[in-house]
XYZ file of C-alpha atoms in Angstrom:
554
model
C 91.809 50.830 105.881
C 90.353 48.132 103.770
C 86.714 49.215 103.545
C 85.506 52.129 101.500
C 83.826 53.888 104.468
C 87.113 53.710 106.409
C 89.027 55.130 103.449
C 86.395 57.850 102.976
C 86.840 58.823 106.647
C 90.611 59.017 106.144
C 90.141 61.277 103.115
C 87.586 63.439 104.921
C 89.782 63.993 108.010
C 92.865 64.729 105.905
C 91.095 67.383 103.856
C 89.347 68.707 106.961
C 92.758 69.145 108.631
C 93.981 71.150 105.636
C 90.840 73.293 105.347
C 90.471 73.945 109.071
C 94.146 74.826 109.561
C 94.587 77.144 106.585
C 91.076 78.312 105.708
C 89.320 78.546 109.065
C 91.569 78.531 112.128
C 94.360 80.543 110.462
C 92.199 83.478 109.300
C 90.064 83.414 112.447
C 93.010 83.297 114.853
C 94.929 86.077 113.104
C 91.872 88.295 112.748
C 90.636 87.870 116.318
C 94.124 88.512 117.730
C 94.540 91.645 115.605
C 90.985 92.907 115.083
C 92.003 96.530 115.741
C 94.033 96.507 112.527
C 91.007 95.759 110.354
C 88.209 98.109 109.321
C 85.618 95.307 109.421
C 84.538 92.843 112.103
C 84.565 89.085 112.593
C 80.795 88.966 112.179
C 81.151 90.547 108.725
C 83.037 87.621 107.210
C 83.036 84.547 109.525
C 80.854 82.504 107.189
C 83.085 82.976 104.114
C 85.999 80.696 105.169
C 83.553 78.073 106.442
C 81.584 78.068 103.171
C 84.713 77.725 101.051
C 86.055 75.021 103.360
C 82.881 72.973 103.122
C 82.953 73.165 99.318
C 86.633 72.170 99.288
C 86.250 69.252 101.728
C 83.309 67.717 99.876
C 84.860 68.221 96.418
C 88.325 67.001 97.394
C 86.987 63.945 99.233
C 84.779 62.919 96.302
C 87.607 63.498 93.814
C 90.015 61.330 95.796
C 87.386 58.560 95.960
C 87.127 58.632 92.178
C 90.875 58.738 91.483
C 92.981 55.578 91.436
C 93.951 54.595 94.989
C 97.705 55.147 94.517
C 97.226 58.653 93.147
C 94.717 59.471 95.868
C 97.098 58.164 98.566
C 99.959 60.254 97.248
C 97.836 63.417 97.078
C 96.642 62.915 100.646
C 100.203 62.394 101.837
C 101.282 65.655 100.173
C 98.316 67.584 101.569
C 98.880 66.270 105.089
C 102.639 66.886 104.938
C 102.119 70.451 103.724
C 99.484 71.191 106.370
C 101.641 69.737 109.151
C 104.587 71.863 108.026
C 102.397 74.980 108.054
C 101.179 74.143 111.551
C 104.710 73.588 112.867
C 105.961 76.768 111.156
C 103.270 78.909 112.778
C 103.538 77.293 116.215
C 107.282 76.779 116.631
C 109.448 78.200 113.828
C 108.397 81.843 113.344
C 110.012 82.974 116.593
C 108.832 86.530 117.381
C 107.776 87.427 113.839
C 104.855 89.871 114.100
C 102.238 88.845 111.551
C 100.351 92.145 111.525
C 103.275 94.595 111.503
C 103.397 94.155 107.709
C 106.996 95.325 107.660
C 109.378 94.307 104.918
C 111.782 91.691 106.280
C 114.823 90.249 104.604
C 115.823 86.862 106.010
C 119.377 85.638 105.479
C 120.577 82.177 104.496
C 121.341 81.239 108.094
C 117.600 81.469 108.724
C 116.238 80.277 105.390
C 118.324 77.098 104.969
C 117.668 75.469 108.394
C 113.983 76.336 108.043
C 113.815 74.752 104.597
C 115.622 71.649 105.869
C 113.013 71.192 108.590
C 110.239 71.284 106.001
C 112.121 68.855 103.750
C 112.755 66.518 106.687
C 109.050 66.391 107.551
C 108.136 65.477 103.976
C 110.847 62.793 103.851
C 109.908 61.284 107.228
C 106.250 61.030 106.248
C 107.208 59.505 102.903
C 109.278 56.846 104.695
C 106.376 56.147 107.027
C 104.159 55.591 103.985
C 106.696 53.250 102.413
C 107.586 51.191 105.471
C 104.443 51.277 107.609
C 101.270 49.588 106.455
C 99.268 51.583 108.973
C 100.473 54.999 107.718
C 96.908 56.072 106.988
C 95.940 55.359 110.590
C 98.898 57.428 111.821
C 97.853 60.374 109.637
C 94.206 59.954 110.673
C 94.974 60.087 114.395
C 97.553 62.868 114.094
C 95.186 64.994 111.985
C 92.369 64.405 114.458
C 94.560 65.375 117.423
C 95.745 68.610 115.804
C 92.196 69.415 114.704
C 90.998 68.992 118.272
C 93.770 71.222 119.636
C 93.032 73.986 117.134
C 89.288 73.725 117.732
C 89.833 74.162 121.482
C 92.078 77.161 120.848
C 89.465 78.715 118.578
C 86.688 78.226 121.148
C 88.916 79.867 123.753
C 89.543 82.844 121.470
C 85.883 83.293 120.662
C 84.816 83.132 124.294
C 87.539 85.359 125.770
C 87.422 88.270 123.288
C 84.724 90.593 121.974
C 85.007 89.148 118.448
C 81.386 87.989 118.400
C 79.961 91.306 119.602
C 82.378 93.879 118.145
C 80.758 96.572 116.000
C 82.395 98.834 113.406
C 79.475 100.586 111.793
C 80.936 103.952 110.814
C 83.823 105.144 108.714
C 85.741 108.261 107.717
C 84.890 109.099 104.130
C 86.500 111.232 101.434
C 83.818 113.902 101.797
C 85.292 117.407 101.743
C 88.817 116.034 101.405
C 89.800 118.589 98.759
C 87.497 121.372 99.903
C 89.024 124.476 101.519
C 87.559 127.708 102.822
C 87.737 130.976 100.965
C 88.301 132.578 104.389
C 90.610 130.811 106.857
C 92.260 127.409 106.630
C 94.522 125.352 108.847
C 95.996 122.442 106.901
C 97.843 119.660 108.723
C 99.849 116.928 107.019
C 100.848 114.030 109.250
C 103.683 112.287 107.408
C 103.834 109.050 109.354
C 107.240 107.734 110.499
C 109.025 110.848 109.188
C 111.940 111.236 111.571
C 113.847 114.485 111.841
C 117.030 112.617 110.980
C 115.464 111.573 107.678
C 114.939 115.248 106.866
C 118.586 115.985 107.639
C 119.634 113.190 105.301
C 117.400 114.521 102.537
C 118.825 118.027 102.918
C 122.384 116.692 102.944
C 121.732 115.153 99.517
C 119.549 117.982 98.190
C 120.047 121.285 100.082
C 117.293 123.010 98.066
C 114.630 120.359 98.639
C 112.571 122.565 100.985
C 112.750 125.603 98.708
C 109.062 125.393 97.626
C 108.004 126.001 101.251
C 107.997 129.781 101.147
C 106.999 131.394 104.428
C 107.634 128.200 106.397
C 109.857 127.652 109.406
C 111.734 124.382 109.708
C 112.138 123.149 113.305
C 114.830 120.439 113.396
C 114.753 120.297 117.224
C 111.216 118.917 117.444
C 109.958 116.076 119.629
C 106.917 113.832 119.868
C 105.071 112.880 123.049
C 104.417 109.222 122.238
C 106.560 106.870 120.189
C 103.961 105.193 117.991
C 100.964 105.999 115.806
C 98.664 104.770 118.546
C 98.186 106.846 120.653
C 99.921 109.761 118.893
C 97.079 110.690 116.531
C 94.503 110.756 119.335
C 96.933 112.747 121.492
C 97.518 115.353 118.779
C 93.783 115.925 118.298
C 92.846 115.887 121.979
C 95.924 116.857 123.990
C 95.279 114.041 126.472
C 97.995 111.560 127.430
C 97.735 107.795 127.110
C 99.155 105.590 129.857
C 97.955 102.316 128.298
C 95.706 101.605 131.286
C 92.553 101.435 129.161
C 91.479 99.547 126.085
C 92.415 101.548 122.961
C 88.796 102.379 122.124
C 88.147 103.509 125.692
C 91.232 105.728 125.771
C 90.399 107.283 122.389
C 86.787 108.023 123.331
C 87.760 109.394 126.739
C 90.579 111.540 125.349
C 88.277 113.347 122.915
C 85.401 113.579 125.397
C 87.711 115.377 127.848
C 89.133 117.759 125.258
C 87.805 121.190 124.231
C 89.984 121.437 121.119
C 87.686 120.131 118.378
C 84.511 121.377 120.127
C 86.053 124.864 120.142
C 86.601 124.688 116.388
C 83.082 123.386 115.854
C 81.487 126.113 118.018
C 83.268 128.695 115.874
C 81.762 127.151 112.730
C 85.034 125.653 111.523
C 84.483 122.847 109.027
C 86.430 119.847 110.429
C 87.782 117.140 108.127
C 89.835 114.320 109.660
C 91.381 111.942 107.125
C 92.942 109.169 109.135
C 92.008 105.864 110.737
C 88.520 105.680 112.197
C 89.879 103.924 115.305
C 91.935 107.007 116.228
C 88.895 109.306 116.374
C 86.628 109.318 119.442
C 82.854 109.115 119.204
C 82.368 112.677 120.444
C 84.744 113.962 117.760
C 83.039 111.984 115.001
C 79.855 113.928 115.650
C 81.780 117.126 114.870
C 83.589 115.829 111.817
C 82.465 116.654 108.292
C 83.588 113.367 106.767
C 82.331 110.850 109.320
C 79.591 108.538 108.093
C 77.697 106.336 110.596
C 76.792 103.905 107.828
C 78.296 100.447 107.433
C 80.293 99.575 104.340
C 79.804 96.138 102.814
C 82.657 93.777 101.926
C 83.945 92.332 98.695
C 83.744 88.729 99.827
C 86.164 87.250 97.301
C 88.766 89.884 98.185
C 88.184 89.276 101.896
C 88.940 85.564 101.558
C 91.904 86.191 99.295
C 93.620 88.634 101.622
C 92.938 86.614 104.762
C 94.529 83.583 103.144
C 97.471 85.711 102.041
C 98.113 86.735 105.632
C 97.831 83.108 106.757
C 100.281 81.926 104.101
C 102.701 84.703 105.018
C 102.641 83.374 108.567
C 102.680 79.659 107.683
C 105.094 79.456 104.760
C 108.818 78.728 105.206
C 111.059 81.786 105.289
C 112.179 81.219 101.693
C 108.596 81.689 100.440
C 107.296 84.356 102.831
C 108.346 87.282 100.561
C 105.844 86.070 97.956
C 102.989 86.544 100.413
C 103.952 89.885 101.967
C 101.103 92.335 102.280
C 100.171 95.781 103.459
C 97.304 95.934 105.940
C 96.191 99.291 104.560
C 95.926 97.864 101.042
C 93.817 95.056 102.457
C 91.442 97.404 104.269
C 91.200 99.761 101.290
C 90.417 96.984 98.796
C 88.075 94.811 100.832
C 85.282 97.336 101.361
C 82.741 98.096 98.660
C 82.367 101.595 97.275
C 78.662 101.535 98.185
C 76.685 100.295 101.154
C 74.309 97.399 101.569
C 71.486 99.906 101.185
C 71.142 100.724 97.437
C 68.986 103.767 98.219
C 71.607 105.575 100.317
C 74.627 105.939 98.084
C 77.714 106.523 100.192
C 80.834 108.554 99.638
C 83.830 106.173 99.472
C 85.995 105.720 102.543
C 89.279 107.571 102.900
C 92.074 105.265 101.759
C 94.580 105.221 104.576
C 98.280 104.981 103.762
C 97.730 105.120 100.005
C 99.735 108.222 99.184
C 99.661 107.701 95.423
C 95.878 107.441 95.496
C 95.791 110.723 97.432
C 98.064 112.344 94.848
C 96.057 111.006 91.888
C 92.812 112.249 93.450
C 94.382 115.631 94.128
C 95.674 115.840 90.555
C 92.363 114.807 89.012
C 89.735 116.473 91.191
C 91.759 119.535 92.329
C 91.230 121.668 95.416
C 87.951 123.554 95.577
C 86.764 126.564 97.550
C 83.728 126.735 99.812
C 82.093 129.677 101.556
C 82.725 128.594 105.147
C 84.050 130.469 108.175
C 87.128 128.258 108.111
C 88.276 124.768 107.281
C 90.464 122.457 109.372
C 91.955 119.634 107.326
C 93.988 116.841 108.932
C 95.623 114.467 106.408
C 97.391 111.326 107.609
C 99.761 109.979 104.935
C 101.976 106.887 105.006
C 105.200 108.696 104.088
C 108.203 106.755 105.449
C 105.962 103.895 106.611
C 105.379 102.845 103.007
C 108.643 100.905 103.088
C 110.173 100.602 106.530
C 113.488 99.205 105.308
C 114.092 102.127 102.963
C 111.834 104.993 103.923
C 113.892 107.856 102.480
C 112.492 107.978 98.914
C 108.953 107.532 100.197
C 109.416 110.304 102.735
C 110.587 112.592 99.944
C 107.634 111.532 97.824
C 105.166 112.471 100.553
C 106.651 115.974 100.695
C 106.404 116.238 96.917
C 102.685 115.439 97.254
C 102.429 118.243 99.814
C 104.152 120.554 97.330
C 101.486 119.733 94.716
C 98.785 120.533 97.254
C 100.471 123.847 98.068
C 100.719 124.790 94.398
C 96.966 124.374 94.053
C 96.438 126.506 97.158
C 98.541 129.243 95.588
C 96.528 129.014 92.369
C 93.330 129.515 94.395
C 94.837 132.521 96.177
C 94.516 131.105 99.709
C 98.106 130.100 100.432
C 99.235 133.248 102.230
C 96.127 133.410 104.413
C 96.394 129.773 105.522
C 98.266 128.114 108.362
C 100.004 124.922 107.272
C 101.681 122.346 109.502
C 103.788 119.508 108.091
C 104.708 117.130 110.875
C 104.606 113.502 111.967
C 103.015 111.338 114.607
C 106.331 109.729 115.543
C 109.830 109.225 114.206
C 111.934 106.080 114.072
C 110.033 103.382 115.875
C 112.913 102.044 117.969
C 112.388 98.563 116.583
C 114.122 96.615 119.320
C 112.881 93.910 121.639
C 113.879 95.946 124.694
C 113.393 99.518 125.850
C 117.002 100.472 125.111
C 117.799 103.655 123.183
C 114.224 104.992 123.090
C 115.457 108.442 122.096
C 115.722 107.152 118.541
C 112.002 107.839 118.125
C 111.715 111.330 119.621
C 113.214 113.582 116.915
C 110.278 114.432 114.670
C 109.679 116.291 111.431
C 108.137 119.703 112.021
C 107.761 122.426 109.375
C 105.074 125.064 109.822
C 103.808 128.300 108.259
C 101.552 130.805 110.049
C 98.907 132.720 108.154
C 100.321 135.885 106.620
C 103.918 134.806 107.284
C 106.162 137.836 107.437
C 109.163 136.242 105.719
C 108.987 134.830 102.214
C 111.873 132.368 102.309
C 112.008 129.267 104.476
C 113.926 129.821 107.690
C 115.416 127.359 110.179
C 114.755 127.660 113.904
C 116.350 125.439 116.544
C 113.585 126.301 119.022
C 112.794 123.262 121.243
C 109.263 122.677 119.954
C 107.097 119.672 120.801
C 103.728 118.112 120.037
C 102.323 120.040 123.020
C 102.545 123.108 120.753
C 100.329 121.595 118.042
C 96.859 122.498 119.377
C 97.836 126.121 120.206
C 99.217 126.497 116.669
C 95.954 125.287 115.119
C 93.761 127.472 117.353
C 95.925 130.503 116.608
C 95.487 129.803 112.893
C 91.796 130.540 113.358
C 92.482 133.544 115.639
C 91.049 131.641 118.619
C 92.285 131.877 122.203
C 94.907 129.234 122.880
C 96.353 130.514 126.160
C 95.045 127.571 128.208
C 96.913 125.115 125.965
C 100.377 126.688 126.039
C 102.436 128.199 123.221
C 102.445 127.851 119.446
C 105.476 126.651 117.533
C 106.238 130.265 116.720
C 106.093 131.429 120.354
C 109.043 129.287 121.473
C 112.340 131.266 121.534
C 115.125 129.651 119.568
C 117.475 129.345 122.550
C 114.858 128.617 125.197
C 115.849 126.207 127.964
C 112.784 124.031 127.793
C 112.232 120.642 129.391
C 110.189 118.334 127.171
C 108.783 114.926 128.098
C 108.734 111.838 125.931
C 106.862 108.591 126.620
C 108.318 105.503 125.033
C 106.692 102.108 124.543
C 108.525 99.199 122.944
C 107.676 98.280 119.374
C 107.850 94.567 120.072
C 106.169 92.660 122.876
C 107.331 89.895 125.142
C 105.244 86.731 125.430
C 102.723 88.447 127.704
C 102.504 91.756 125.913
C 104.381 95.021 125.840
C 106.661 95.607 128.786
C 106.093 99.133 130.029
C 105.808 102.811 129.238
C 108.850 104.891 130.212
C 109.103 108.633 130.737
C 112.124 110.591 129.498
C 113.106 114.223 129.895
C 114.601 115.941 126.872
C 116.767 118.976 127.482
C 118.606 120.454 124.514
C 118.954 118.994 121.027
C 116.471 116.152 120.502
C 118.828 114.467 118.026
C 121.589 114.085 120.629
C 121.726 111.055 122.920
C 123.017 113.152 125.809
C 119.815 115.233 125.821
C 117.731 112.333 127.177
C 117.313 111.421 130.829
C 115.171 108.572 132.130
C 113.037 110.009 134.941
C 112.406 106.643 136.553
C 108.658 106.942 135.981
C 107.152 103.856 134.377
C 103.670 102.482 133.782
C 102.674 98.899 133.045
C 101.188 98.580 129.585
C 97.934 96.845 130.380
C 96.274 97.561 127.050
C 97.654 98.377 123.613
C 96.777 97.685 119.993
C 98.672 94.387 120.232
C 97.431 93.452 123.679
C 93.949 94.138 124.974
C 93.747 91.852 127.992
C 94.825 93.051 131.443
C 97.723 91.412 133.271
């Protein structure tokens, strides 16, 4: 490349390859493939990576034209080598690593060292090409162009085969009424995510008096969930309608609530409903009944949006040795990207509920305190991260979430509404059965369940081995407001301790194969939910056509 225009083209393509791979295609591809995990849409931010990329490409190209040729050549070689390594890492070396599971992973040396050697080999090979081949710039130019073309085609395919360009997320669940309770009747529900019943047994083995603050409660160690994961468990709890993964998540959620009388019954009886969880788990019909739903659209902090999207890309593209430096939590991203106010300066909005930020919830509770309102009754549904805060070591975080509940209860007692309130401390699912097959699904069925009825007769916590299940949740809530629950079944407290009860459990794999999740399997649970022998596969299965990770039909 002897002429300046030819060299300028080489510089432009090299920097374009870097910017497109890491600043445009990476964020776009990850976001579009996992849009359900984000509280904002592609249309909210698409122009940010492009704007930054244009500024970078122009600035970097001009800078390299000004620098001495040898320095410019060396910089371009480094940039190309790094970008190529990132591309190869994402395409071929990550295996089945799930970018959006945001779980803490510890890779061992047998994984880190070979991966690092591949990166080093690529840098060395390209350096040798530069030293021994006069046409090395042409090789880089053509290779960059080819990979740019491939990624551009992939991006066009993504944009034209998904709803990324038309998706709308205009409403949100706010903090309104979060700490407001009724001076009459209250039903308080704490969903401590990923809190398995076995975790509770471990806590009690180390600290037998840990549950002592829960006066009037009953601890149900033989409790089961219906589904094995957060989606669709939250929607199931609040609607009572099963998910067979035969509809898109948004369709299932909307249909489940539309076909449920649970929340409408509360609303008709003038119960103030506050749901503090993910917006995507609440159907449109339920949002209209919910105190803290706002139909307004939150604006984004654009610098934070770009920063976090690049962090996710680097977590995916970096070698295993460096990935820990770019680990992230999707809830932190969603909580920090949105502005506290809307695009409309006239209509000041109440901030969004910060999902999976238990310490924020505790700090807010400690600072603002619970308050009383003159309502017929309040239903409060709090979804906390609990054991999900750190999947590799959930025990201390699970304990911490219960300590936050204890602080909440102490404030209820100070207000004089503890005895008259129904309180349920449970989970959406237990251990997530993090295997690549459907083996041993019973690991996820044992669930935390501790509940107190209004005006509990006993004062000390008692233990009941009654075979309770999530099917008993809605009756328990309705009974807390003295409403008829007979059409829904029994409450937790109606189940005899030694009842021979057949419970059903529907398991979906945590990981997917190349085409998506494998299937949904039905199990019968008879006896102790913590015992392997209590589980029997019924033979009933359903293809998982749609899930949060896969939204295209087979």
